[in-house]
Amino acid sequence: MKLLKHKKLSKKLNLFIMLEKGSPTEATGIIAPPETRYKNVERTPSLTENLYVKAIEGFKVTIKNLFQKKVTIRYPEERKELPKDYRGRHYLDTEKCVACEFCAAACPVNIIFIAGEPHPEKIRHPRIFNIDILKCIFCGYCVEACPTGALQMTDVYELYSPERFILTIDELARKP
Amino acid sequence: MGRKTNQEIFEKISLICKGLFTKSRVRDIPEFVVPKENIIELEKRLKQDGFNMILDLFGVDFYDNQKLKDYAEVNSRFAIIYHFLKIPDNERIRVIVPVEDGESVPSSCSLFIGADWFEREVFDLFGIKFDGHPDLRRIFLPEDYEGYPLRKDFPTKGVKEYIGTKYTPNFVRLKDRNKKHTEPLDPFEEGSRMVVNVGPTHPATHGTFRMIFELEGEDIVGVDLEIGYLHRGVEKNSENMRWEDFIPMTDRLNYLSAYLNNMIYTEMIERWCGIWDDVPARAKFIRVILGELSRIADHCVSIGTMAVDLGALTPFWYLFRLREEIYTVFEWAVGARLTTSGTAFGGVRKDLDEKTINHINYIVDKLVPEVIRDVDGLLTKNRIFIDRTRGVGKISARDAIEWGFTGPSLRGSGVAWDIRKVAPYGLYEEFDFDVPVATEGDVYSRYLVRMEEMLQSARIVKQALKNLPDDGIMIKSDKFANIPRLPEKKYVYTQIEPLIHHFKGMVEGVVPPFGWYYFGGEAANGELGYFAISYGKRTPWRIRIRPPCFAIYQAFRHMVLGHKLADFVAVLGSINVIAGELDR
């Protein structure tokens, strides 16, 4: 019954489209731009499907998967390997930083605050360097902007803190 | 049959709509400036000619910028811009309707029903009224909101804080049962209606939006949708951002396939600035590879969560395993999982290494067919799944086009419409793939289309990996003043000249040519388009995002009417509404 119904329905619909659109590209009722090569994936259920046979066959899939290798890992004991240039928490090499404020200018969300002070060797040195990590979108534009390679991103993605989320210069300079 | 050029379309439309427009020209597509009295007549003639979709409808505030007004050839403060599209011929035109403050425009809803929510959006954000609109309410912002945010004189920070939203539902009802119900509602009385609220946080709404259903027994007889819970004002924020800073913002539109959003936005700027041909082929290939992978990931979520909502949990695990592997690729190829920001103007930000390429090969050769086979075995031939999805949420090809459907939802209705084929962008011309179509237009058809599309995407990735060229990932040419080339970091650290280039590039940045440009590409849900106006400064005057979900979700009301309450989750899952893209 169900089978017949589907077939009838689709025939009706095709006819409807043909009447509505004037000239379909094919009798299937598919409207297609002239050069587009398409693939009709429409299907009508077979008799065995209507008798729930195929639904029970689905258990074959689950049973097969039951005996396969596990794909999950036991976090936090096991961890995924991450690339070196993963965009995680920032790290600031204070010896290289010249407080040029390029990172602050490049930041799309304006969360970097820098105040510089004179320095005998590199002219300028950051006195204050704050990143509001809660607002950070981890786009990495600050790292791209840095002309000395002082500001980098690490593969630390577990960012938690009991009270403060504004990373100061001391916290940023700590190697992960 | 050859495709018409812009000039031919322009001449044809000029002839058809003679006397209706005041100014006309050909830019990226033909443009017509039409006084608001003539817009309905123009639409009638366009409809006769075969234009069947309002692709986009939005407002622009020129404020006091005389140069932009001269460019648009209008004299008023506002303009409403219509994009009309003809399927399947892919003819596009732009119509500009000048409007002064306080004036109203005739509504297009009687001719193009898909203009419904787009007009509500313009009303919400610009305060321009549409005469004859059936349901002109605010759409993103609360009813009692003061001011219109996208006007240039509205402060970005807003005027005051709003706690709690005021919302009065206005139901779309089944036509034959449109009689008024009597208050109060008694759910136990024969023939009475019950109102059921779903969302904003409900397991079936994968995002935050609210649906209010009117029920007679279990049948849905009235629907109202409230959206805007995730409205972050991306378009308003973009006006205070540099052009390149907008790339991370595009991640947050359709966050399930962020790379496609990046890719389309970057390509738009590159084509606009005229540097598209100089972008190295390797960068283009990497974009296609990662873009198609993120399309697979998007469809994984779409199918997986729809199956979960219908009570099938197992396919979800298999699909999310595939998605996890794809995100591992993104970790290595981009440096982030979800919010990729992987492209830059002139190329991509990071190269694929040997390990990543091997992993991608493993995914497209082995994992995708395996997972699809498993999910296929569980769902496609499953009578229980077929019963829940076949004939549910049905929409005919004509209706789908009229509502503004694009992407898999339109292909599920029997229209082989794919921008990768009809107007090839990126490098899609070079790859061999088919456009999957299903004819029934119901949830099951859309499911079949998405399943096949994952295989086709894997096919594209396979071809791209085989032919991956080796000519760098960033644009090399120096001749483009408006896209500064940032030199490689190792030279910046050691040599003075690259350092100067670096400084110059950082300070000057990207400035596209004065004017506007539209570019749309095939995102995972349909046509994602960006329309941007540059006024010669480092920040855009306006960026308009054409979200595919927005047009599709407005038809959701008509797709669920008459079905049972439990069926709405199937329909919602099949059209894959992403709140980030819907609300922007």
Short mmCIF file of C-alpha atoms in Angstrom, two decimals, chain B residues 206-548:
data_model
loop_
_atom_site.label_atom_id
_atom_site.label_comp_id
_atom_site.label_asym_id
_atom_site.label_seq_id
_atom_site.Cartn_x
_atom_site.Cartn_y
_atom_site.Cartn_z
CA HIS B 206 19.89 23.84 17.81
CA GLY B 207 20.47 27.40 18.75
CA THR B 208 18.27 29.92 20.45
CA PHE B 209 15.02 30.72 18.79
CA ARG B 210 11.47 30.43 19.95
CA MET B 211 8.46 28.83 18.33
CA ILE B 212 4.90 29.23 19.49
CA PHE B 213 2.45 26.64 18.24
CA GLU B 214 -1.32 26.67 18.33
CA LEU B 215 -2.62 23.15 18.58
CA GLU B 216 -5.91 21.48 17.95
CA GLY B 217 -5.38 18.13 19.55
CA GLU B 218 -1.95 17.30 18.21
CA ASP B 219 -2.28 19.14 14.90
CA ILE B 220 -0.42 22.37 14.43
CA VAL B 221 -2.91 24.96 13.24
CA GLY B 222 -1.02 28.14 14.01
CA VAL B 223 2.67 29.04 14.20
CA ASP B 224 4.61 32.07 15.21
CA LEU B 225 8.38 32.31 15.27
CA GLU B 226 10.43 34.65 17.38
CA ILE B 227 14.06 35.09 16.48
CA GLY B 228 16.75 37.53 17.47
CA TYR B 229 18.05 35.90 20.64
CA LEU B 230 21.50 35.67 19.12
CA HIS B 231 21.41 39.06 17.39
CA ARG B 232 24.89 40.46 18.01
CA GLY B 233 24.74 43.28 15.52
CA VAL B 234 27.46 41.91 13.28
CA GLU B 235 26.50 44.28 10.48
CA LYS B 236 26.56 47.31 12.81
CA ASN B 237 29.85 46.23 14.36
CA SER B 238 31.42 45.83 10.95
CA GLU B 239 31.15 49.57 10.41
CA ASN B 240 33.78 50.15 13.09
CA MET B 241 36.08 47.37 11.95
CA ARG B 242 38.81 47.11 9.41
CA TRP B 243 38.05 44.97 6.40
CA GLU B 244 40.35 42.18 7.50
CA ASP B 245 38.97 42.21 11.04
CA PHE B 246 35.67 41.09 9.66
CA ILE B 247 37.06 37.65 8.75
CA PRO B 248 36.87 36.38 12.35
CA MET B 249 33.32 37.75 12.51
CA THR B 250 32.29 35.59 9.55
CA ASP B 251 33.32 32.53 11.59
CA ARG B 252 30.45 33.30 13.85
CA LEU B 253 27.72 33.28 11.21
CA ASN B 254 27.31 29.63 10.39
CA TYR B 255 29.66 28.30 13.01
CA LEU B 256 29.31 24.73 11.80
CA SER B 257 31.08 25.49 8.54
CA ALA B 258 33.08 28.57 9.42
CA TYR B 259 35.67 27.99 6.73
CA LEU B 260 33.13 28.39 3.92
CA ASN B 261 32.11 31.76 5.33
CA ASN B 262 35.76 32.88 5.46
CA MET B 263 36.34 31.63 1.96
CA ILE B 264 33.41 33.47 0.40
CA TYR B 265 34.16 36.74 2.19
CA THR B 266 37.83 36.67 1.26
CA GLU B 267 37.08 35.81 -2.33
CA MET B 268 34.63 38.69 -2.52
CA ILE B 269 37.26 41.21 -1.46
CA GLU B 270 39.83 39.66 -3.79
CA ARG B 271 37.51 39.78 -6.79
CA TRP B 272 36.47 43.31 -5.89
CA CYS B 273 40.07 44.50 -5.71
CA GLY B 274 40.89 42.65 -8.90
CA ILE B 275 43.59 40.43 -7.48
CA TRP B 276 41.73 37.15 -7.73
CA ASP B 277 43.78 35.91 -10.68
CA ASP B 278 47.03 36.53 -8.84
CA VAL B 279 46.12 34.47 -5.81
CA PRO B 280 48.33 31.38 -5.98
CA ALA B 281 46.65 28.17 -7.07
CA ARG B 282 47.81 26.31 -4.00
CA ALA B 283 45.93 28.73 -1.77
CA LYS B 284 42.80 28.28 -3.88
CA PHE B 285 43.15 24.51 -3.69
CA ILE B 286 43.59 24.60 0.07
CA ARG B 287 40.48 26.74 0.34
CA VAL B 288 38.48 24.25 -1.69
CA ILE B 289 39.78 21.29 0.32
CA LEU B 290 39.07 22.79 3.72
CA GLY B 291 35.82 24.37 2.55
CA GLU B 292 34.46 21.07 1.30
CA LEU B 293 35.58 19.33 4.47
CA SER B 294 33.67 21.86 6.52
CA ARG B 295 30.65 21.29 4.30
CA ILE B 296 30.84 17.61 5.19
CA ALA B 297 31.11 18.54 8.88
CA ASP B 298 28.09 20.80 8.58
CA HIS B 299 25.98 18.09 7.00
CA CYS B 300 27.15 15.65 9.68
CA VAL B 301 25.67 17.90 12.35
CA SER B 302 22.54 18.52 10.35
CA ILE B 303 21.76 14.86 9.72
CA GLY B 304 23.03 13.67 13.08
CA THR B 305 20.99 16.05 15.17
CA MET B 306 17.90 15.53 13.06
CA ALA B 307 18.21 11.80 13.66
CA VAL B 308 18.63 12.40 17.39
CA ASP B 309 15.51 14.53 17.45
CA LEU B 310 13.63 11.72 15.78
CA GLY B 311 14.89 9.24 18.35
CA ALA B 312 17.83 7.65 16.52
CA LEU B 313 20.92 8.23 18.61
CA THR B 314 23.40 5.86 16.94
CA PRO B 315 23.89 7.67 13.58
CA PHE B 316 24.75 10.76 15.59
CA TRP B 317 27.80 9.04 17.12
CA TYR B 318 29.07 7.78 13.78
CA LEU B 319 28.64 11.18 12.15
CA PHE B 320 30.24 13.02 15.03
CA ARG B 321 33.22 10.71 14.81
CA LEU B 322 33.67 11.86 11.22
CA ARG B 323 33.21 15.46 12.30
CA GLU B 324 35.80 15.06 15.03
CA GLU B 325 38.32 13.77 12.51
CA ILE B 326 37.59 16.75 10.26
CA TYR B 327 38.11 19.09 13.18
CA THR B 328 41.43 17.41 13.84
CA VAL B 329 42.36 18.36 10.30
CA PHE B 330 41.35 21.93 11.06
CA GLU B 331 43.50 21.94 14.20
CA TRP B 332 46.51 21.12 12.06
CA ALA B 333 45.64 23.02 8.93
CA VAL B 334 44.38 26.23 10.51
CA GLY B 335 45.18 26.17 14.19
CA ALA B 336 41.65 26.26 15.52
CA ARG B 337 38.72 23.89 15.53
CA LEU B 338 35.50 25.81 15.26
CA THR B 339 36.28 29.47 14.59
CA THR B 340 38.81 28.93 11.87
CA SER B 341 39.59 32.39 10.38
CA GLY B 342 41.72 30.39 8.03
CA THR B 343 41.87 32.69 5.03
CA ALA B 344 43.57 36.01 4.50
CA PHE B 345 43.26 38.45 1.62
CA GLY B 346 45.50 37.02 -1.04
CA GLY B 347 45.75 33.46 0.18
CA VAL B 348 45.50 31.30 3.24
CA ARG B 349 47.22 31.77 6.58
CA LYS B 350 48.77 28.37 6.98
CA ASP B 351 50.02 25.69 4.64
CA LEU B 352 49.02 22.05 4.69
CA ASP B 353 51.82 19.80 5.83
CA GLU B 354 52.45 16.18 4.90
CA LYS B 355 50.76 14.80 8.01
CA THR B 356 47.59 16.79 7.45
CA ILE B 357 47.39 15.75 3.82
CA ASN B 358 47.68 12.12 4.82
CA HIS B 359 44.95 12.59 7.37
CA ILE B 360 42.65 14.25 4.82
CA ASN B 361 43.35 11.39 2.43
CA TYR B 362 42.37 8.92 5.12
CA ILE B 363 39.13 10.85 5.75
CA VAL B 364 37.96 11.16 2.16
CA ASP B 365 39.14 7.73 1.02
CA LYS B 366 38.10 5.63 3.92
CA LEU B 367 36.18 7.36 6.65
CA VAL B 368 33.55 9.27 4.69
CA PRO B 369 32.36 6.27 2.62
CA GLU B 370 32.44 4.07 5.71
CA VAL B 371 30.43 6.46 7.87
CA ILE B 372 27.98 7.21 5.07
CA ARG B 373 27.50 3.47 4.54
CA ASP B 374 26.82 2.95 8.23
CA VAL B 375 24.39 5.84 8.50
CA ASP B 376 22.79 4.75 5.26
CA GLY B 377 22.28 1.27 6.67
CA LEU B 378 20.71 2.68 9.79
CA LEU B 379 18.47 5.38 8.36
CA THR B 380 17.86 5.34 4.62
CA LYS B 381 16.10 2.00 4.42
CA ASN B 382 14.62 2.16 7.86
CA ARG B 383 10.85 2.11 7.68
CA ILE B 384 10.56 3.90 11.02
CA PHE B 385 12.71 6.78 9.77
CA ILE B 386 10.91 6.88 6.43
CA ASP B 387 7.54 7.06 8.16
CA ARG B 388 8.69 9.98 10.24
CA THR B 389 10.15 11.92 7.32
CA ARG B 390 8.42 11.02 4.06
CA GLY B 391 5.73 13.56 3.20
CA VAL B 392 6.59 15.75 6.18
CA GLY B 393 7.44 19.41 5.69
CA LYS B 394 6.69 19.22 2.01
CA ILE B 395 7.38 22.20 -0.21
CA SER B 396 7.02 22.34 -3.96
CA ALA B 397 9.73 23.62 -6.27
CA ARG B 398 7.75 26.74 -7.10
CA ASP B 399 7.06 27.59 -3.47
CA ALA B 400 10.63 26.91 -2.48
CA ILE B 401 11.94 29.30 -5.11
CA GLU B 402 9.42 31.94 -4.14
CA TRP B 403 10.36 31.78 -0.48
CA GLY B 404 14.00 32.28 -1.37
CA PHE B 405 15.28 28.76 -0.74
CA THR B 406 18.82 27.96 -1.81
CA GLY B 407 21.20 25.10 -1.14
CA PRO B 408 20.24 21.56 -0.12
CA SER B 409 16.73 22.60 0.84
CA LEU B 410 16.05 23.82 -2.69
CA ARG B 411 17.72 20.81 -4.25
CA GLY B 412 15.50 18.62 -2.11
CA SER B 413 12.54 20.16 -3.92
CA GLY B 414 13.79 19.18 -7.35
CA VAL B 415 15.75 22.24 -8.46
CA ALA B 416 19.34 21.47 -9.42
CA TRP B 417 20.57 24.86 -8.28
CA ASP B 418 24.14 25.05 -7.08
CA ILE B 419 26.20 28.22 -7.41
CA ARG B 420 29.34 26.11 -7.67
CA LYS B 421 27.93 24.95 -11.00
CA VAL B 422 25.88 27.84 -12.38
CA ALA B 423 28.35 30.61 -11.62
CA PRO B 424 31.56 28.84 -10.72
CA TYR B 425 33.67 30.67 -8.20
CA GLY B 426 36.80 29.55 -6.46
CA LEU B 427 38.21 26.71 -8.51
CA TYR B 428 35.03 24.69 -8.68
CA GLU B 429 35.03 24.71 -12.48
CA GLU B 430 38.02 22.41 -12.48
CA PHE B 431 36.50 19.68 -10.39
CA ASP B 432 34.21 16.94 -11.49
CA PHE B 433 31.15 16.59 -9.31
CA ASP B 434 27.40 16.16 -9.61
CA VAL B 435 24.62 18.16 -8.06
CA PRO B 436 22.37 15.83 -6.06
CA VAL B 437 18.66 16.47 -6.50
CA ALA B 438 15.60 14.84 -5.00
CA THR B 439 12.12 15.60 -6.23
CA GLU B 440 9.71 15.12 -3.37
CA GLY B 441 10.58 18.24 -1.40
CA ASP B 442 10.05 16.67 2.00
CA VAL B 443 12.33 15.98 4.95
CA TYR B 444 13.45 12.64 3.51
CA SER B 445 14.42 14.26 0.20
CA ARG B 446 16.52 16.87 1.94
CA TYR B 447 18.16 14.09 3.95
CA LEU B 448 18.99 12.17 0.75
CA VAL B 449 20.45 15.28 -0.86
CA ARG B 450 22.67 15.99 2.13
CA MET B 451 23.94 12.41 2.24
CA GLU B 452 24.87 12.44 -1.43
CA GLU B 453 26.39 15.88 -1.11
CA MET B 454 28.84 14.63 1.49
CA LEU B 455 30.07 11.99 -0.97
CA GLN B 456 30.34 14.58 -3.73
CA SER B 457 32.32 16.89 -1.44
CA ALA B 458 34.67 14.03 -0.65
CA ARG B 459 35.06 13.53 -4.39
CA ILE B 460 36.07 17.17 -4.86
CA VAL B 461 38.59 16.96 -2.01
CA LYS B 462 40.09 13.80 -3.51
CA GLN B 463 40.63 15.50 -6.88
CA ALA B 464 42.04 18.61 -5.24
CA LEU B 465 44.54 16.64 -3.18
CA LYS B 466 45.69 14.74 -6.23
CA ASN B 467 46.47 17.92 -8.16
CA LEU B 468 47.67 20.12 -5.32
CA PRO B 469 50.10 22.59 -6.91
CA ASP B 470 53.10 24.03 -5.18
CA ASP B 471 53.30 27.78 -5.74
CA GLY B 472 53.03 29.32 -2.32
CA ILE B 473 50.07 30.17 -0.17
CA MET B 474 50.18 33.96 -0.28
CA ILE B 475 49.91 36.43 -3.16
CA LYS B 476 53.34 37.35 -4.47
CA SER B 477 52.76 40.36 -6.64
CA ASP B 478 53.63 43.80 -5.33
CA LYS B 479 51.66 45.80 -7.83
CA PHE B 480 48.45 46.06 -5.80
CA ALA B 481 48.39 49.10 -3.64
CA ASN B 482 45.15 48.29 -1.90
CA ILE B 483 46.16 44.85 -0.63
CA PRO B 484 49.46 45.16 1.18
CA ARG B 485 51.57 42.06 1.15
CA LEU B 486 52.84 41.17 4.58
CA PRO B 487 56.34 39.76 4.18
CA GLU B 488 57.35 36.47 5.70
CA LYS B 489 58.06 36.64 9.39
CA LYS B 490 61.65 35.36 9.21
CA TYR B 491 62.63 38.31 7.01
CA VAL B 492 60.74 40.78 9.19
CA TYR B 493 62.84 39.76 12.16
CA THR B 494 66.16 40.17 10.40
CA GLN B 495 65.99 42.69 7.56
CA ILE B 496 64.99 46.34 7.47
CA GLU B 497 63.09 46.42 4.20
CA PRO B 498 60.61 43.66 5.01
CA LEU B 499 60.15 45.32 8.39
CA ILE B 500 59.16 48.56 6.67
CA HIS B 501 56.78 46.62 4.43
CA HIS B 502 55.33 44.97 7.49
CA PHE B 503 54.77 48.33 9.20
CA LYS B 504 53.28 49.83 6.08
CA GLY B 505 50.99 46.88 5.60
CA MET B 506 49.81 46.90 9.18
CA VAL B 507 49.15 50.62 9.23
CA GLU B 508 47.55 51.04 5.82
CA GLY B 509 45.72 47.76 5.52
CA VAL B 510 43.19 46.83 2.90
CA VAL B 511 41.04 49.45 1.22
CA PRO B 512 38.75 48.15 -1.55
CA PRO B 513 37.84 50.56 -4.33
CA PHE B 514 35.13 53.13 -3.69
CA GLY B 515 31.67 51.74 -4.36
CA TRP B 516 29.88 48.51 -3.75
CA TYR B 517 30.10 44.87 -4.68
CA TYR B 518 28.09 41.71 -4.22
CA PHE B 519 29.42 38.21 -4.18
CA GLY B 520 27.61 35.05 -3.21
CA GLY B 521 28.83 31.53 -2.84
CA GLU B 522 27.44 28.17 -1.97
CA ALA B 523 27.68 27.77 1.79
CA ALA B 524 26.46 24.62 3.48
CA ASN B 525 22.89 25.87 3.76
CA GLY B 526 22.56 27.80 0.53
CA GLU B 527 23.68 31.04 -0.99
CA LEU B 528 25.70 33.08 1.45
CA GLY B 529 26.24 36.49 -0.03
CA TYR B 530 28.15 39.54 1.07
CA PHE B 531 27.24 42.98 -0.16
CA ALA B 532 29.74 45.60 0.92
CA ILE B 533 30.00 49.34 0.47
CA SER B 534 33.41 50.95 0.67
CA TYR B 535 33.82 54.70 1.02
CA GLY B 536 37.54 54.72 0.53
CA LYS B 537 38.46 54.30 4.16
CA ARG B 538 39.89 51.49 6.25
CA THR B 539 36.45 50.59 7.57
CA PRO B 540 33.44 49.53 5.51
CA TRP B 541 30.46 51.84 5.18
CA ARG B 542 28.19 48.85 5.35
CA ILE B 543 28.49 45.09 5.06
CA ARG B 544 25.30 43.23 4.37
CA ILE B 545 25.24 39.50 4.87
CA ARG B 546 22.69 37.50 2.92
CA PRO B 547 22.02 34.55 5.22
CA PRO B 548 20.64 31.40 3.60
#
